[in-house]
XYZ file of C-alpha atoms in Angstrom:
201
model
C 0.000 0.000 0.000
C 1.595 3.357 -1.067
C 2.755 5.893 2.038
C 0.131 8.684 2.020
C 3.058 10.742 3.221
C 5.184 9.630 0.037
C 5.718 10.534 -3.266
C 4.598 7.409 -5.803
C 8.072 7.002 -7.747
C 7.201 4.173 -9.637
C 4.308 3.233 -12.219
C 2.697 0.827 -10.123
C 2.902 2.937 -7.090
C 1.443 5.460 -9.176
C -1.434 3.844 -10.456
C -2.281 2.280 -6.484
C -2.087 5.825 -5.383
C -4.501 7.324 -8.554
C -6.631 4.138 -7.524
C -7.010 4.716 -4.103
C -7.915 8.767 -4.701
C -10.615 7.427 -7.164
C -12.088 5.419 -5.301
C -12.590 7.961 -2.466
C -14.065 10.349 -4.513
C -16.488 8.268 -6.664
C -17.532 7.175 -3.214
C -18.402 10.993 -2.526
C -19.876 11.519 -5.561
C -22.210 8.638 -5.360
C -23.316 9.622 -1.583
C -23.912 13.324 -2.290
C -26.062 12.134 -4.793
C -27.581 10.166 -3.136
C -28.177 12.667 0.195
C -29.543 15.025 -1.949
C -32.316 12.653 -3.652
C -33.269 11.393 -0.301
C -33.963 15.021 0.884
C -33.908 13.928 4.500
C -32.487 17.398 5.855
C -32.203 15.875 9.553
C -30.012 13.055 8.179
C -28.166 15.037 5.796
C -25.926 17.179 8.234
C -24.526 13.800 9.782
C -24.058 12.213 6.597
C -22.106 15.422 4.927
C -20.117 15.389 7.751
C -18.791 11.889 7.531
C -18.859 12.341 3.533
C -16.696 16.050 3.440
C -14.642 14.643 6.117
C -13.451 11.157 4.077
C -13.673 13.276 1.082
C -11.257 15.853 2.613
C -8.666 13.015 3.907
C -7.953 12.047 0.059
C -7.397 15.593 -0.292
C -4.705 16.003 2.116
C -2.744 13.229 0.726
C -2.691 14.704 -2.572
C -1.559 18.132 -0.511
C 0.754 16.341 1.224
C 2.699 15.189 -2.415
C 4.891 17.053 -4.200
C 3.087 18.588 -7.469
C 1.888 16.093 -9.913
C 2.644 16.857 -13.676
C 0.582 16.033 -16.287
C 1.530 15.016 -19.514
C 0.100 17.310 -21.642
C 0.169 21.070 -21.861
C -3.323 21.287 -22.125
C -5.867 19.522 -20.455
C -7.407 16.804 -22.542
C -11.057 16.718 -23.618
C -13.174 15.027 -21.607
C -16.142 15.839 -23.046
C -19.117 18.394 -21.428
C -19.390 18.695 -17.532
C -21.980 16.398 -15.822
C -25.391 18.077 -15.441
C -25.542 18.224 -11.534
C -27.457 21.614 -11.202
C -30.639 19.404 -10.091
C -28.312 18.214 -7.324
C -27.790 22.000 -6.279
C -31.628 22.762 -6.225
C -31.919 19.573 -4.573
C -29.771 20.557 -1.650
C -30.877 24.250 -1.273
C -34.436 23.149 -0.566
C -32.943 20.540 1.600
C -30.784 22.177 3.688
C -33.016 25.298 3.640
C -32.518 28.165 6.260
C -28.841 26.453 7.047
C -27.652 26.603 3.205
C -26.638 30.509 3.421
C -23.740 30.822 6.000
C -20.278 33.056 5.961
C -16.647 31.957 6.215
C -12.834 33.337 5.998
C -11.759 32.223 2.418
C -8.418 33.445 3.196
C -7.013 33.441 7.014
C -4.501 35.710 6.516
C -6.640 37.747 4.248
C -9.736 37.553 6.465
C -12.387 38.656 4.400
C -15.915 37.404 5.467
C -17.206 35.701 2.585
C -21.099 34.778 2.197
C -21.608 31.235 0.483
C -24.107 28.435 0.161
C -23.595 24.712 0.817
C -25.380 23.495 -1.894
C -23.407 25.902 -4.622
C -19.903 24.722 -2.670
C -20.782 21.136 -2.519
C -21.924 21.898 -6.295
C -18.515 23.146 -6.936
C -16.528 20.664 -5.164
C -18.517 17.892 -7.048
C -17.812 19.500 -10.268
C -13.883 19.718 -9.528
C -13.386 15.923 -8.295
C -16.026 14.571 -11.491
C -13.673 16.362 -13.710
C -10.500 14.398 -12.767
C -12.780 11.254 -12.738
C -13.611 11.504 -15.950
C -9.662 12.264 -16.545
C -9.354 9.368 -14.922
C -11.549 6.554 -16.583
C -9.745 7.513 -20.128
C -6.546 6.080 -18.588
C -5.421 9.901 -18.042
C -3.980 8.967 -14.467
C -1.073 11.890 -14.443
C -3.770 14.651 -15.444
C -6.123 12.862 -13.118
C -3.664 13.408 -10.185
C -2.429 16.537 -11.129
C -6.229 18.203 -11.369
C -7.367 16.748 -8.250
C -4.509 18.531 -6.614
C -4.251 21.268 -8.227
C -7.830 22.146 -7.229
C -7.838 20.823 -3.669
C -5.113 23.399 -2.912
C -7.139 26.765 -5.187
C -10.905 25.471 -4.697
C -12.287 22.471 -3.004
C -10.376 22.000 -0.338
C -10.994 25.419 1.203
C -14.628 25.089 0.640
C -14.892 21.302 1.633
C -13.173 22.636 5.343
C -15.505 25.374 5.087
C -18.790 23.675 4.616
C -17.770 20.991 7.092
C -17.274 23.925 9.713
C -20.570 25.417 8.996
C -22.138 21.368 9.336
C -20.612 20.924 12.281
C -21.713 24.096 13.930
C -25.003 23.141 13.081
C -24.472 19.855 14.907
C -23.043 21.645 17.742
C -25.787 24.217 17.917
C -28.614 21.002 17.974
C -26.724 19.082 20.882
C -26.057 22.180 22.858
C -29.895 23.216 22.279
C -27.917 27.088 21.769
C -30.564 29.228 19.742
C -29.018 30.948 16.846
C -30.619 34.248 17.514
C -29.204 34.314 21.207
C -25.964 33.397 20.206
C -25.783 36.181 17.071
C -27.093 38.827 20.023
C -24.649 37.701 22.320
C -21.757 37.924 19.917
C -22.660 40.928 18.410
C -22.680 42.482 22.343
C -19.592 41.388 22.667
C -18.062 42.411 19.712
C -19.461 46.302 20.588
C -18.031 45.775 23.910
C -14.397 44.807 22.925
C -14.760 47.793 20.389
C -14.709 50.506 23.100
C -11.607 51.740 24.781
C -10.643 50.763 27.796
C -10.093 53.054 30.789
C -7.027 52.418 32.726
C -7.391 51.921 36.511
C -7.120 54.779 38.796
């Protein structure tokens, strides 16, 4: 079994590795799909957790490899992008008043940034189909070196991102904490720690 922590040197280290990532993903793929026909919003959080989070571990050992090169300049055709859009409408009316939330794109650049889970699980969908589809036409270097290329500038940010928002969710049903308490409460807070502070006499 190939290192996660490794670069694949030879061929058939390669190919286990390309395997392995493939398999993760089509296993994503197929449950997101899946969550989002059922339409069962209470089981949906817990199941995007576990999905984003297994989905997010085959992303961090392509991160963790040095950069993949494909063979070609350009990427090879692979033919039109899956239809999935009914898969984003699907999960909007699913996850309903919880599909609009904010996050930091950048940490060090920490811009609050407004999103939706269903368009970022959209997104992230559309980046791991594409190096499937690189993939199953026996395209394993450009299959490798898309998948990482857009963990690191796309899915990967949003995959932490929405699994962040799922889990606050989660946290804010098992700690029975109601949202509009907590948003009054922070925003006190915030005005608080915004005034100066008068040094003791």
């Amino acid at each position: 079994m190939t290192d996660p922590g490794r670069q694949p040197h030879t061929a058939v280290e390669h190919e286990e590795f390309a395997l392995q990532i493939a398999d993760q993903i089509e296993s994503f793929l197929l449950s997101l799909r899946a969550i989002a026909r059922e339409g069962n919003g209470a089981r949906a959080v817990s199941l995007l957790l576990l999905e984003i989070s297994q989905v997010l571990l085959a992303g961090a050992r392509l991160g963790a490899q040095n950069d993949f090169e494909p063979r070609e300049e350009y990427q090879p055709d692979v033919g039109p992008e899956a239809d999935i859009d009914e898969m984003r409408l699907r999960l909007a009316e699913m996850l309903d008043s919880i599909d609009t939330y904010s996050f930091v794109f950048d940490p060090y650049l920490p811009d609050v940034v407004q999103s939706k889970l269903s368009d970022d699980l959209t997104s992230i969908a559309t980046d791991l189909d594409n190096g499937l589809r690189h993939y199953r036409l026996g395209n394993v270097e450009e299959a490798l070196w898309w998948w990482q290329f857009s963990y690191v500038s796309n899915w990967g940010n949003l995959a932490g991102a929405a699994l962040n928002a799922l889990l606050t969710v989660v946290a804010h049903d098992r700690f029975d904490t109601d949202f509009e308490e907590t948003v009054e409460a922070l925003t006190v807070t915030s005005e608080m720690l915004a005034e100066p502070i008068e040094p003791p006499r």
